[in-house]
Amino acid sequence: MSNLETTFAGIKLKNPIIVGSSGLTNSVEKIKDLSNKGAAAVILKSLFEEQITHEINSAIQHNGDYPGAADYIKEYTKNHSVRNYLNLIKDAKESVEIPVIASINCQNIDEWISFAKEIETAGADALEVNAFYLALDKNRTSKQYEDPYFDLLKNLKANTKIPIIFKLGSNFTNLTGLANRLNADGIDGITLFNRFYEPDIDIEKLTLTTSEIFSHPSETRRIIRWLAILSDKARGLDISASTGVYDAQAAIKYLLAGATTVQLCSSIYKNGTGVIPEIINGIDQWMERKQYMHISDFRGLMSYRQIPDPTGYERAQFIRYFSNLE
Ligand SMILES: Cc1cc2nc3c(=O)[nH]c(=O)nc-3n(C[C@H](O)[C@H](O)[C@H](O)COP(=O)(O)O)c2cc1C
């Protein structure tokens, strides 16, 4: 067997396969199974401040008639949700050898910091920050939407010691500039990309519906370009690739483009945890066939900097190649 060791956010991993943040990692039993199947690390389902607020509001609605009850319910509900999450971290750390990465999504900076500190104390190996600011305000500039990411990193870095990873969306005006500055500001890793809930329209009922929750393998192509560019332009930054990995070929492509690790989510939901050993064995067999001993022997070989003609990664228009397609 080849040596599949790699790193994410500076943490040494036995292979590049991480189970992404989702319901797949919301219990110790599931985490143990993922670890037994060979996953090198798990990212816990995000702790959402919005969900806690929702639970608080619904508890107040049902029980908040007594004077002072609302404050009590607020404190109790929040502590209960956070405590459950912290217990999951502690129990998972006691049950598996692999790194356990926590994930949070908050709305205000005090909560980000307070959750992050508690997560660190509970023993998480790193924190993946699931931050996203939807640009809804026509009077704000792109910079005003990007600055909160840098402020958040600065605050998290000042208040915690565990590695900080940002799980980024792809819709930034200048993703290269953003990643490069996060790298300069001391971020430990980034995950490309978060895959958000996307609304769809039911044209009969005239209502909003949910589109497909799970990814499709064809979505990998959008990620490859950015892995190739950012692994060069934000050099030294550990990048984890997320979205659309259903087989070893997709994982190998991400590593060739420059990712240090690859996250699985939809493929496990759809095909079961058996995809983990399948993909790990597939990477191993490909490495043996290509005579690569280590991941570092081929990682990034197809990145923007490494290939002789990187214009393929720059090209956005179909003009020359498909202009005679009619
Ligand atoms: C059911 C489900 C729940 C998810 N929950 C979270 C979450 O809590 N936090 C998060 O950062 N990403 C969450 N994700 C996104 C995944 O971690 C992943 O980034 C995305 O699904 C793309 O990877 P995939 O193509 O392997 O599914 C979720 C995805 C699914 C399908």
CSV table of C-alpha atoms and ligand atoms in Angstrom, one decimal, residues 20-24 43-48 103 128-130 167 191 193-196 213-216 219 242-246 263-269, ligand 1:
chain,number,residue,atom,x,y,z
A,20,GLY,CA,-18.0,16.5,5.5
A,21,SER,CA,-20.2,18.3,8.0
A,22,SER,CA,-23.8,16.9,7.9
A,23,GLY,CA,-26.2,14.6,9.7
A,24,LEU,CA,-23.7,11.8,8.9
A,43,ILE,CA,-16.4,17.3,10.5
A,44,LEU,CA,-19.4,17.4,12.8
A,45,LYS,CA,-22.7,18.7,11.7
A,46,SER,CA,-22.8,22.5,12.2
A,47,LEU,CA,-24.1,24.0,15.4
A,48,PHE,CA,-26.4,26.7,14.0
A,103,SER,CA,-18.4,23.3,12.7
A,128,GLU,CA,-14.6,24.7,10.4
A,129,VAL,CA,-16.4,28.0,10.2
A,130,ASN,CA,-19.5,27.8,8.1
A,167,LYS,CA,-15.8,26.7,4.5
A,191,THR,CA,-12.8,24.2,2.3
A,193,PHE,CA,-16.9,25.0,-1.5
A,194,ASN,CA,-19.9,25.1,0.7
A,195,ARG,CA,-23.0,23.9,-1.1
A,196,PHE,CA,-25.9,26.0,-0.1
A,213,ILE,CA,-30.2,18.3,-1.6
A,214,PHE,CA,-27.5,16.0,-2.8
A,215,SER,CA,-24.8,17.0,-5.3
A,216,HIS,CA,-24.2,15.5,-8.7
A,219,GLU,CA,-20.4,19.6,-10.0
A,242,SER,CA,-15.9,19.4,-1.1
A,243,THR,CA,-18.7,18.7,-3.5
A,244,GLY,CA,-19.5,15.9,-5.9
A,245,VAL,CA,-17.0,13.2,-4.9
A,246,TYR,CA,-18.6,9.8,-5.7
A,263,GLN,CA,-14.6,15.6,1.8
A,264,LEU,CA,-17.4,13.2,1.2
A,265,CYS,CA,-21.1,13.8,2.0
A,266,SER,CA,-23.8,13.1,-0.7
A,267,SER,CA,-22.0,9.9,-1.9
A,268,ILE,CA,-22.3,8.4,1.6
A,269,TYR,CA,-25.9,9.5,1.9
B,1,LIG,C1,-28.1,16.6,4.4
B,1,LIG,C2,-27.0,17.5,4.4
B,1,LIG,C3,-26.7,18.3,5.5
B,1,LIG,C4,-25.6,19.2,5.5
B,1,LIG,N1,-25.3,19.9,6.7
B,1,LIG,C5,-24.2,20.7,6.7
B,1,LIG,C6,-23.9,21.4,7.9
B,1,LIG,O1,-24.5,21.3,8.9
B,1,LIG,N2,-22.8,22.2,7.8
B,1,LIG,C7,-22.1,22.4,6.7
B,1,LIG,O2,-21.1,23.2,6.7
B,1,LIG,N3,-22.4,21.8,5.5
B,1,LIG,C8,-23.4,20.9,5.5
B,1,LIG,N4,-23.7,20.2,4.4
B,1,LIG,C9,-22.9,20.4,3.2
B,1,LIG,C10,-21.9,19.3,3.0
B,1,LIG,O3,-20.9,19.3,4.1
B,1,LIG,C11,-21.1,19.4,1.7
B,1,LIG,O4,-20.3,20.6,1.7
B,1,LIG,C12,-22.0,19.5,0.5
B,1,LIG,O5,-23.0,18.5,0.6
B,1,LIG,C13,-21.2,19.2,-0.8
B,1,LIG,O6,-20.5,17.9,-0.7
B,1,LIG,P1,-21.1,16.6,-1.3
B,1,LIG,O7,-21.2,16.8,-2.8
B,1,LIG,O8,-20.0,15.5,-1.0
B,1,LIG,O9,-22.4,16.3,-0.7
B,1,LIG,C14,-24.8,19.3,4.3
B,1,LIG,C15,-25.1,18.6,3.2
B,1,LIG,C16,-26.2,17.7,3.2
B,1,LIG,C17,-26.5,16.9,2.0
